[in-house]
Short mmCIF file of C-alpha atoms in Angstrom, two decimals:
data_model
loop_
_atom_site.label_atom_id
_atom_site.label_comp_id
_atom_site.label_asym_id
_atom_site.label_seq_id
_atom_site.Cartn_x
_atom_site.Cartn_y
_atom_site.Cartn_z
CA UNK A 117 137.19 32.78 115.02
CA UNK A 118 137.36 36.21 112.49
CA UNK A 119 136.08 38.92 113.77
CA UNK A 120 135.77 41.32 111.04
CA UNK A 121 134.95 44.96 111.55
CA UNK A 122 133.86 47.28 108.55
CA UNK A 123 134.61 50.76 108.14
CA UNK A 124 133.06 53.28 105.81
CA UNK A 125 134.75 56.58 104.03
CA UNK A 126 132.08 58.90 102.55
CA UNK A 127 133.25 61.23 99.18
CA UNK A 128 134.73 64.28 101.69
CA UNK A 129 137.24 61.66 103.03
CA UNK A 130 138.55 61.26 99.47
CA UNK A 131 138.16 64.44 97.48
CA UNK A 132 141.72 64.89 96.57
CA UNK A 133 144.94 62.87 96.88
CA UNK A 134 145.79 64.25 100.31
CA UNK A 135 142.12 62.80 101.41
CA UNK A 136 143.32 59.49 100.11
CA UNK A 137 147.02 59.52 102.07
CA UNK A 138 144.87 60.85 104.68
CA UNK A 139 142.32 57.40 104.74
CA UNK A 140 145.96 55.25 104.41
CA UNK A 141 147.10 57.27 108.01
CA UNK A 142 143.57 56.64 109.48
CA UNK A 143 143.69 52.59 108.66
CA UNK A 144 147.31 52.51 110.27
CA UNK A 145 146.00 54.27 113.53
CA UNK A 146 143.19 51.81 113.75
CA UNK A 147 145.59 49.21 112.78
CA UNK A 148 143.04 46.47 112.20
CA UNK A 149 143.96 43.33 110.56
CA UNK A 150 140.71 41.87 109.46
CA UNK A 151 138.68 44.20 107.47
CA UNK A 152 136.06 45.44 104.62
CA UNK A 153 136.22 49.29 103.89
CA UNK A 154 133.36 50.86 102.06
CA UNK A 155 134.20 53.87 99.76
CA UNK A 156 131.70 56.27 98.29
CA UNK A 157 132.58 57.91 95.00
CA UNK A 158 135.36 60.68 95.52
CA UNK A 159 134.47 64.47 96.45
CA UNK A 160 131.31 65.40 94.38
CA UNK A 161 131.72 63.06 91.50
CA UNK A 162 128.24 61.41 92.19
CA UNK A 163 126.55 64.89 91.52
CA UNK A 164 129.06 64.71 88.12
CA UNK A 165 128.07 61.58 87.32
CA UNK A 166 124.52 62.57 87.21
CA UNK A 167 125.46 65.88 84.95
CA UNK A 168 126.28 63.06 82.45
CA UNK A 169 122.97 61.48 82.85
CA UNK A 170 121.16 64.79 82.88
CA UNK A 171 122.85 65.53 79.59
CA UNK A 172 122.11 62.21 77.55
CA UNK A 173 118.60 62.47 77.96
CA UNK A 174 118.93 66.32 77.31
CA UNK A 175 121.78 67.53 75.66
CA UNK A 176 123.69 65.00 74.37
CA UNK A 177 126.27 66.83 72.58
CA UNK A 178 127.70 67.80 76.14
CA UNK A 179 128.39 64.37 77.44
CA UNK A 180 131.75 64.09 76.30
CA UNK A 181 132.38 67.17 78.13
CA UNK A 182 131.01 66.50 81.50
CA UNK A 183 133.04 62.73 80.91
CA UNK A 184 136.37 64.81 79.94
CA UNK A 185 135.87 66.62 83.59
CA UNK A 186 135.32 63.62 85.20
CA UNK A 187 138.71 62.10 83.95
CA UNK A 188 139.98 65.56 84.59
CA UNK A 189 139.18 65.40 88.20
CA UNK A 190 140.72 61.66 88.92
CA UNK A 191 143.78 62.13 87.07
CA UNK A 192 144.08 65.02 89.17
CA UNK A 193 144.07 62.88 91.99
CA UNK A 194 146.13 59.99 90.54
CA UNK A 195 148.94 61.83 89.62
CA UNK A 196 148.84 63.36 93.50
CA UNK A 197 148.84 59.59 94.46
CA UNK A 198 151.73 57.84 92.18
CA UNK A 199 155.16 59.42 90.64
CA UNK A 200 154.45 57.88 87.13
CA UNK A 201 151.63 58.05 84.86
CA UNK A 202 152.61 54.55 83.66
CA UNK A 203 151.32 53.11 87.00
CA UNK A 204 149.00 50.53 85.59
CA UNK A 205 146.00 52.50 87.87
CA UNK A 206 146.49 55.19 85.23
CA UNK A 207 145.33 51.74 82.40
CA UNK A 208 142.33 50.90 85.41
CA UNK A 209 140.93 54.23 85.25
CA UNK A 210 140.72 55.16 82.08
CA UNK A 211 139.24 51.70 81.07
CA UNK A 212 136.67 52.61 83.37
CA UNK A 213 136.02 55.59 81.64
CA UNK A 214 135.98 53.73 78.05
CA UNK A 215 133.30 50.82 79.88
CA UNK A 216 131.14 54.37 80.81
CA UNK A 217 131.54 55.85 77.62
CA UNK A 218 130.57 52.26 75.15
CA UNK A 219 127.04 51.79 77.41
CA UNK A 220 126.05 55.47 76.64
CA UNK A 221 127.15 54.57 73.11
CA UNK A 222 125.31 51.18 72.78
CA UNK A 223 122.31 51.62 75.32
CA UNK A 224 119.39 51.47 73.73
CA UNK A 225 117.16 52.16 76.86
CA UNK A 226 114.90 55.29 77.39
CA UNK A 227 114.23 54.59 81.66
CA UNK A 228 116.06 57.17 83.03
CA UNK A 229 116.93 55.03 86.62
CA UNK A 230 118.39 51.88 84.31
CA UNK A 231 120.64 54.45 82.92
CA UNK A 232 121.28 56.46 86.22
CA UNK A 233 122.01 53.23 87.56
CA UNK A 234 124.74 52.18 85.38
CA UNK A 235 126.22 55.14 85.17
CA UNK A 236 126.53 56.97 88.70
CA UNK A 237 128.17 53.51 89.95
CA UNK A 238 131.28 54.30 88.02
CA UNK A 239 132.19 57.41 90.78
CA UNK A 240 132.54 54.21 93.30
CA UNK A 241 134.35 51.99 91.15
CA UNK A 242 137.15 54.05 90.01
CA UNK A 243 137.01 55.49 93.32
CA UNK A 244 137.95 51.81 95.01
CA UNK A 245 140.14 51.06 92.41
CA UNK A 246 142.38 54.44 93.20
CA UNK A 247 142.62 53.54 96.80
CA UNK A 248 143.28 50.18 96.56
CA UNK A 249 145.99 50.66 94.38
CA UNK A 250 147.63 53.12 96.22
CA UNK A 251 147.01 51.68 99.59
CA UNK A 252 149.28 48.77 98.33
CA UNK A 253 151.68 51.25 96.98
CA UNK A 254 151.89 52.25 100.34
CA UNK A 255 152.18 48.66 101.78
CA UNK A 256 148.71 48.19 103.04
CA UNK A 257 147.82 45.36 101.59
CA UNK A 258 143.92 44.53 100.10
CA UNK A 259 142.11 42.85 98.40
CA UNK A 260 139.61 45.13 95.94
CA UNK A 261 135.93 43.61 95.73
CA UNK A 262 133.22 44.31 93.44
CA UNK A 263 130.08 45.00 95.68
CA UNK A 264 127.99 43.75 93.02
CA UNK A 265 129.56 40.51 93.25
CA UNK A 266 128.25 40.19 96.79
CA UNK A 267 124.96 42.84 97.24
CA UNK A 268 121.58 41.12 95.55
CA UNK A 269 118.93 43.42 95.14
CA UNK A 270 114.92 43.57 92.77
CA UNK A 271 115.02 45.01 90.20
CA UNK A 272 114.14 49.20 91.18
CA UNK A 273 116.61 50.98 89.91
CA UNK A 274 117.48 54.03 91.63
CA UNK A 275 116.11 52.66 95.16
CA UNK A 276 117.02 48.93 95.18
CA UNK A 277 115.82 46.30 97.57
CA UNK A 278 118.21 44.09 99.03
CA UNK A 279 117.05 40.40 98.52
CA UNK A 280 119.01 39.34 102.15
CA UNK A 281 119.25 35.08 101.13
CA UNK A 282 120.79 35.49 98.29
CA UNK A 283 123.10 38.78 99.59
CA UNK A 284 123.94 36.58 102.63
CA UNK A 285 124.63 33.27 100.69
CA UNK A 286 126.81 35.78 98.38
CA UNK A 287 129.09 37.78 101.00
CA UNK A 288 129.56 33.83 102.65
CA UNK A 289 131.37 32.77 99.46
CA UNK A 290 132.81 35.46 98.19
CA UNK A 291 134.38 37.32 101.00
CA UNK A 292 137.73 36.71 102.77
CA UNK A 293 137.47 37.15 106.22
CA UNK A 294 141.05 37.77 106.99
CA UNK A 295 142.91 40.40 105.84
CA UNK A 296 141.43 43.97 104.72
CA UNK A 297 139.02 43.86 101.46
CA UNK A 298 138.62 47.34 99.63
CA UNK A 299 134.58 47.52 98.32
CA UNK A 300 132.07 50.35 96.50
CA UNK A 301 129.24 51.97 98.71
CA UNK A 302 125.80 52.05 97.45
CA UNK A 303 126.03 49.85 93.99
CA UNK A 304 124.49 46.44 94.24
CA UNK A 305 123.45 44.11 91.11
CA UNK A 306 119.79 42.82 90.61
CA UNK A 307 119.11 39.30 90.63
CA UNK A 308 117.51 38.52 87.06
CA UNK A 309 120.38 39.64 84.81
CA UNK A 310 123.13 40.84 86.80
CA UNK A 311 123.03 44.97 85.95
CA UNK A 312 123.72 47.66 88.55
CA UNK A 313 121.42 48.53 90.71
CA UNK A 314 122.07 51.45 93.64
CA UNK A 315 120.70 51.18 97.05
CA UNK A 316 119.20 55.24 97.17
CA UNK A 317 121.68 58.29 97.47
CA UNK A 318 124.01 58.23 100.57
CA UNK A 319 123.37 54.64 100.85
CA UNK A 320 127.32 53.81 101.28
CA UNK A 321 126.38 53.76 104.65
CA UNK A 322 123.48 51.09 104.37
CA UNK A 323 126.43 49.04 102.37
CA UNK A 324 128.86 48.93 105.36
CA UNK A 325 125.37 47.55 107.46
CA UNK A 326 124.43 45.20 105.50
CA UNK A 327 128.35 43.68 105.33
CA UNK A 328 128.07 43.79 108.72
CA UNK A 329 125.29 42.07 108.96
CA UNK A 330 125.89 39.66 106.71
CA UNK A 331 129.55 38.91 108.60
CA UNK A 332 128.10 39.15 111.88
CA UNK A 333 130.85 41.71 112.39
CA UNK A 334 132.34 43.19 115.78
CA UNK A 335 131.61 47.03 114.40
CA UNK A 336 130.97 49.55 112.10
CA UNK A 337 132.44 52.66 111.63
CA UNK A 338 131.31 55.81 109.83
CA UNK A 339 134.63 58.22 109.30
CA UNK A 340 133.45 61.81 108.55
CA UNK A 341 134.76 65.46 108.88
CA UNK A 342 132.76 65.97 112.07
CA UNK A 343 133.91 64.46 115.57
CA UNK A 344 130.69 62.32 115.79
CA UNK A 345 127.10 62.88 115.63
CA UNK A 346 126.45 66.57 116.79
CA UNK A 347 123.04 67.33 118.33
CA UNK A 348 122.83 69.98 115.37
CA UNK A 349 124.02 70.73 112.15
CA UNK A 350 126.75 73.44 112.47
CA UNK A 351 126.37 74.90 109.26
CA UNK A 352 123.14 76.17 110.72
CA UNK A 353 123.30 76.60 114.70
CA UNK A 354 126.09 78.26 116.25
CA UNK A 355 126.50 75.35 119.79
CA UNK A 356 126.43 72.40 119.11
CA UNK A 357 127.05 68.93 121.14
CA UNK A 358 128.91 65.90 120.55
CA UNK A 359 126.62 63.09 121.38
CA UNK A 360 129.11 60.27 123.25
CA UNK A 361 126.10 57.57 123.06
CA UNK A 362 122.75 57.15 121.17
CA UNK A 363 120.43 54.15 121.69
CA UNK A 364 119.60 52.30 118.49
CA UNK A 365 115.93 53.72 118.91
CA UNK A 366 116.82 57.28 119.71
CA UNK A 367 119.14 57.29 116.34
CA UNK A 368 116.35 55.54 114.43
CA UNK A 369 113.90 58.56 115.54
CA UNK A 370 116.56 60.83 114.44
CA UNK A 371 117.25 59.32 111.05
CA UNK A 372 113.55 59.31 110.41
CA UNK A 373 113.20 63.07 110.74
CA UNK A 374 116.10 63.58 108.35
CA UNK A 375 119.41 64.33 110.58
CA UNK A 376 122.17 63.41 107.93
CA UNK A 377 124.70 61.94 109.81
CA UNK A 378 123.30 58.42 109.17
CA UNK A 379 121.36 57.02 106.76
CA UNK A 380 118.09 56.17 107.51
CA UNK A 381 118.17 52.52 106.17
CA UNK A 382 121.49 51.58 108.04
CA UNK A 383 120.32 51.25 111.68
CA UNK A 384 117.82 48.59 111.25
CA UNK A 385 119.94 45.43 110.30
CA UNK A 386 122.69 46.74 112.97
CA UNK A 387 119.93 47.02 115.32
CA UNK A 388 118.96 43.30 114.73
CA UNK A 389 121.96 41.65 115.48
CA UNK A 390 123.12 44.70 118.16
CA UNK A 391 126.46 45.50 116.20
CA UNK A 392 127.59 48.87 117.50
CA UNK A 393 127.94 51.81 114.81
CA UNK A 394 130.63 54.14 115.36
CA UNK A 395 130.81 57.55 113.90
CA UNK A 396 134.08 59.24 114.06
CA UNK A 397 136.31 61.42 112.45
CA UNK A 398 139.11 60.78 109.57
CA UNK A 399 140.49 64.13 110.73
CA UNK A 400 140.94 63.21 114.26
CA UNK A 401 140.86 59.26 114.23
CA UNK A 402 142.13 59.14 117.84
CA UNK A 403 139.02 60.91 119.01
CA UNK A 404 136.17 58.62 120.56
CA UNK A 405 133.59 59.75 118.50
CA UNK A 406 129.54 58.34 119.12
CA UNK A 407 128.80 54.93 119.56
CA UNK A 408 125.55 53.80 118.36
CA UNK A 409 124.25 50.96 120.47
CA UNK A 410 122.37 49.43 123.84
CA UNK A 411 122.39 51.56 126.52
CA UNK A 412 121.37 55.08 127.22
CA UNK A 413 118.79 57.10 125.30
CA UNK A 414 121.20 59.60 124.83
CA UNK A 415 124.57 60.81 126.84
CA UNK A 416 124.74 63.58 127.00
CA UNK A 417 121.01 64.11 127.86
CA UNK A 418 120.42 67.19 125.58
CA UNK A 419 118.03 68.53 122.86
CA UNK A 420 118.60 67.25 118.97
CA UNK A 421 117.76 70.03 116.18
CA UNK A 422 117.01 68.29 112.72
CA UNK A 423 116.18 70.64 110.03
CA UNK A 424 115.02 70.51 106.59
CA UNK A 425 114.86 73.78 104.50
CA UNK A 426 113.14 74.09 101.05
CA UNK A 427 110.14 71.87 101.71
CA UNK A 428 106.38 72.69 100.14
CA UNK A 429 103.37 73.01 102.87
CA UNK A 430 100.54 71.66 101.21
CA UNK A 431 96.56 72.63 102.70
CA UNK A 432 93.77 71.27 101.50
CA UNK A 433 90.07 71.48 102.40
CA UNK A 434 87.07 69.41 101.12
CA UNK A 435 85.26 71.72 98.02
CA UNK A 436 81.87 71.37 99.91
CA UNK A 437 83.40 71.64 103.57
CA UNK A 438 81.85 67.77 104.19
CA UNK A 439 84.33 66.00 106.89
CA UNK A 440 87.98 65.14 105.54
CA UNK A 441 87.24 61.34 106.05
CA UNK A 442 89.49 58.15 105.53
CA UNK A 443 88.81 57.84 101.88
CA UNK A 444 89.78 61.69 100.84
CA UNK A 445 92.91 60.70 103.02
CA UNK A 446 93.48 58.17 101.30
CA UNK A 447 93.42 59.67 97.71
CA UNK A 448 95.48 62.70 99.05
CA UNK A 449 98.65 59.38 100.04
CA UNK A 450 98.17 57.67 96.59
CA UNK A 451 98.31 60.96 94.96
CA UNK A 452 101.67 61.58 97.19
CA UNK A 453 103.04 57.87 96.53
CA UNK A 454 102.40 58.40 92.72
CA UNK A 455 104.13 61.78 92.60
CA UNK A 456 106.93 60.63 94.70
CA UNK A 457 106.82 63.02 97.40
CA UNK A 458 108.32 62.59 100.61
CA UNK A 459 105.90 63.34 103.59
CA UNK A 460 107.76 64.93 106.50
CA UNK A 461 105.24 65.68 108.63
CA UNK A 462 101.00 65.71 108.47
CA UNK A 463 98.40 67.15 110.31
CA UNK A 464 94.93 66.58 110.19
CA UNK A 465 90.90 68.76 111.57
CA UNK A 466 87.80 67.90 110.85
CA UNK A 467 87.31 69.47 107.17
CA UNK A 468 91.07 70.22 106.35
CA UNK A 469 94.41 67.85 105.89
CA UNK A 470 98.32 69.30 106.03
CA UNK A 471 101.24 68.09 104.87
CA UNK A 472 104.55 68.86 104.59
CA UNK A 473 106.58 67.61 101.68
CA UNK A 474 109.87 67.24 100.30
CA UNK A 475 110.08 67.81 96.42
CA UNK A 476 113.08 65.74 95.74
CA UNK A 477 111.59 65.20 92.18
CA UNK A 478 110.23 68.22 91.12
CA UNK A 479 106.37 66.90 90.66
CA UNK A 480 104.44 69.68 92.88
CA UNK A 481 103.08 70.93 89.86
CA UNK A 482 101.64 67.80 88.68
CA UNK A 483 100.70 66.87 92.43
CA UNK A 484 99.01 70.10 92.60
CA UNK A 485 97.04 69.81 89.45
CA UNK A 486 95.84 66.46 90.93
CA UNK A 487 94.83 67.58 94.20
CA UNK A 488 92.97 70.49 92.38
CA UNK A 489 90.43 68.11 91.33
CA UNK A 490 88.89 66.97 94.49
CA UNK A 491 90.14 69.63 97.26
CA UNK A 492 90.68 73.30 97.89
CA UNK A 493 94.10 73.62 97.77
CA UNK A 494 96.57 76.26 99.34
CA UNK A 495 100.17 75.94 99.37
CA UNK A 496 103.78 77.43 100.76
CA UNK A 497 106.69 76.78 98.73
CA UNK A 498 110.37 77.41 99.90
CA UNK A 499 109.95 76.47 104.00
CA UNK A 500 111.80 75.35 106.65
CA UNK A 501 111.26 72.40 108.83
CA UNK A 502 112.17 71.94 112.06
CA UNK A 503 112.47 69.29 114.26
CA UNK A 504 113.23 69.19 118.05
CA UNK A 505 113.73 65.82 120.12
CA UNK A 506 113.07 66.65 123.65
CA UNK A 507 112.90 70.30 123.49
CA UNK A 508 112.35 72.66 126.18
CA UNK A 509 110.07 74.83 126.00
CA UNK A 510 112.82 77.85 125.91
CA UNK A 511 114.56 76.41 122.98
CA UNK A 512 111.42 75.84 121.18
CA UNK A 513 110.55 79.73 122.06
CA UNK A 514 114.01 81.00 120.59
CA UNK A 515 113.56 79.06 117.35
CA UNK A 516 110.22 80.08 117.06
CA UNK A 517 111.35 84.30 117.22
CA UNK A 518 111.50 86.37 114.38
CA UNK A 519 109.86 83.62 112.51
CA UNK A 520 106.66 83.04 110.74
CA UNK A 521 105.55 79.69 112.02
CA UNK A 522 103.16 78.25 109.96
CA UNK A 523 102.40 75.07 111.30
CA UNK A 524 103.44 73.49 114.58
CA UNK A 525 103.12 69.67 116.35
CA UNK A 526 104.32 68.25 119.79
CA UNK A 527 104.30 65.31 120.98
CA UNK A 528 105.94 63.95 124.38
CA UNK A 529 109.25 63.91 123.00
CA UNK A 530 109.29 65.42 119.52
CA UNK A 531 107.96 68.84 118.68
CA UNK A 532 107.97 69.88 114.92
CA UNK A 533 107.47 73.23 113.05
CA UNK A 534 107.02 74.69 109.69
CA UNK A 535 108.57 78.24 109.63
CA UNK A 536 108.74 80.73 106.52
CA UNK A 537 112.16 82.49 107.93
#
């Protein structure tokens, strides 16, 4: 019996042509025989891709320009990767870029995620199509797979939910369990007619679980430029930890209070069928890394700082200070559902409601003219959250100094607070 394994490079991995020789030298360390590798879209090109969007629906006499850097930055890379531009890649690529460039020309559709859709996918695909071509210039062969062949999803663009039957049924026919198969991260297709769907940003990593999952596979592996999952970010503390083992339920809490290293969707079907996530580094692919899996809570048994800056503290109190019952609550989450705000934390007295909010889609104006209507509304733009998985009480003392906290929460193992810094 196959036992495949799945590994997953994020954009960092492959932001330039040494990136990509790099992934090549991390496969032959592994030296696995029987596997699916999940590639996000190189470097920053995702956030480039979008620039393209961004300027069709607003300045459409600057799409050529942000296409012409795209091409810019993969031929870049290509001719890093291959000693002739008459490599047939070169061909690939640039009818890639053509397929791109006749939608934007022919689409006749005003819903901004349709569009998104179709076009921030390309970053993968000409991504996986570099790297498989030069893996087998390199003698490691593949076999290159469209992920939308294989990943079913509705029909939300933007935020796609995997239909599993027909996914599973899919990835049973299509894939070839031996030998190592070269896929996109977060593209899909949606059942009714076949167009590109995406599974949510950073969702390569929700890609490799549901292969997995779908394969029953052995493992999956996350490579990234840090040595494993820290207990902080260290862009923002100064000590950090490398965690050697995380429970399934520990990294689920930690996923659900933002930390970034894995993607909140990816731990669930994993958790189901108990196949161990591995998070380790394409710099050091020797190194051990974390294992996500059974077992201990956490190892080393240590505090775990999540935080979250530029999030919006919304207060609000009833206009004729009557109770804050179940019915204004529930206005105040339709209101939030409807304006597509992300609620990080909430706190709740007697005649007032709190909630802290991420404003991924720049709606707190229109949110706030709603909630002017029924409540008394104050609000903090521009804060910090932070959130500490078994603190102690020192730590959350230190974080706390020359800070103004405006909200905080505890719980047994979780304290949270809202800090203008």
């Amino acid at each position: 019996m196959v036992y495949m394994k799945v590994f997953k490079f994020g954009g960092a991995s492959v932001k330039d042509a040494e990136g990509v020789k790099n992934l090549a030298k991390v496969l032959e360390v592994a030296g696995e025989k029987d596997l699916i590798v999940v590639i996000s879209a190189m470097g920053k090109m995702t956030n480039a891709f979008e620039l393209v969007v961004t300027n069709y629906f607003g300045n459409i006499q600057e799409v050529t320009t942000s296409i012409n850097e795209i091409v810019h930055y993969h031929h870049k890379i290509l001719e890093g990767l291959f000693s002739t531009d008459k490599h047939p890649v070169f061909l690939k690529v640039n009818q890639l870029i053509a397929e791109l460039s006749q939608f934007l020309d022919k689409n006749k559709s005003k819903q901004h995620p349709f569009v998104y859709d179709q076009v921030v996918s390309y970053g993968e695909l000409i991504s996986t199509t570099i790297v498989s071509a030069y893996l087998e210039e390199t003698g490691i062969k593949n076999t290159f797979l469209d992920a939308r062949d294989c990943i079913i999803t509705d029909t939300k663009y933007r935020d796609a939910n995997v239909k599993w039957e027909a996914t599973q049924q899919r990835i049973s026919e299509v894939i070839n369990k031996k030998g190592i198969t070269i896929t996109q991260g977060f593209i899909a297709s949606e059942y009714k007619h076949n167009l590109t769907t995406t599974l949510g940003r950073e969702g390569s990593d929700y890609t490799a679980a549901i292969f997995a999952y779908c394969l029953n596979a052995d493992s999956v592996t996350i490579w990234k430029d840090v040595p494993g999952v820290l207990n902080a970010d260290p862009r923002y503390f100064k000590k950090t930890t490398l965690l050697n083992h995380i429970s399934y339920k520990e990294a689920i809490e930690l996923a659900f209070y933002g930390a970034s290293v894995i993607h909140p969707k990816t731990l669930q079907p994993l958790q189901r069928k108990e196949i161990p996530l591995y998070v380790k580094s394409f710099l050091n692919p020797a190194g051990a890394g974390t294992c996500v899996g059974k077992g201990a809570t956490l190892d080393p048994k240590t505090s775990c700082f999540i935080l979250k800056s530029n999030q919006v503290l919304i207060s609000l109190s009833s206009l004729d200070f009557n109770f804050m019952m179940e019915d204004h609550i529930g206005d105040v989450f339709k209101w939030l559902h409807e304006f597509k705000m992300k609620v990080e934390l909430i706190q709740n007295s007697a005649i007032s409601f709190t909630v802290c909010v991420d404003n991924k889609y720049d709606s707190l104006d229109a949110l706030l003219a709603k909630l002017r209507g029924a409540f008394k509304v104050s609000w903090n733009e521009g804060v910090t959250l932070f959130t500490i998985r078994h603190a102690t009480p020192v730590e959350v003392k230190r974080l706390e100094a020359d800070k103004t906290v405006l909200l905080k929460q505890e719980n047994r193992d979780t304290v949270q607070l809202v800090v203008m810094e």
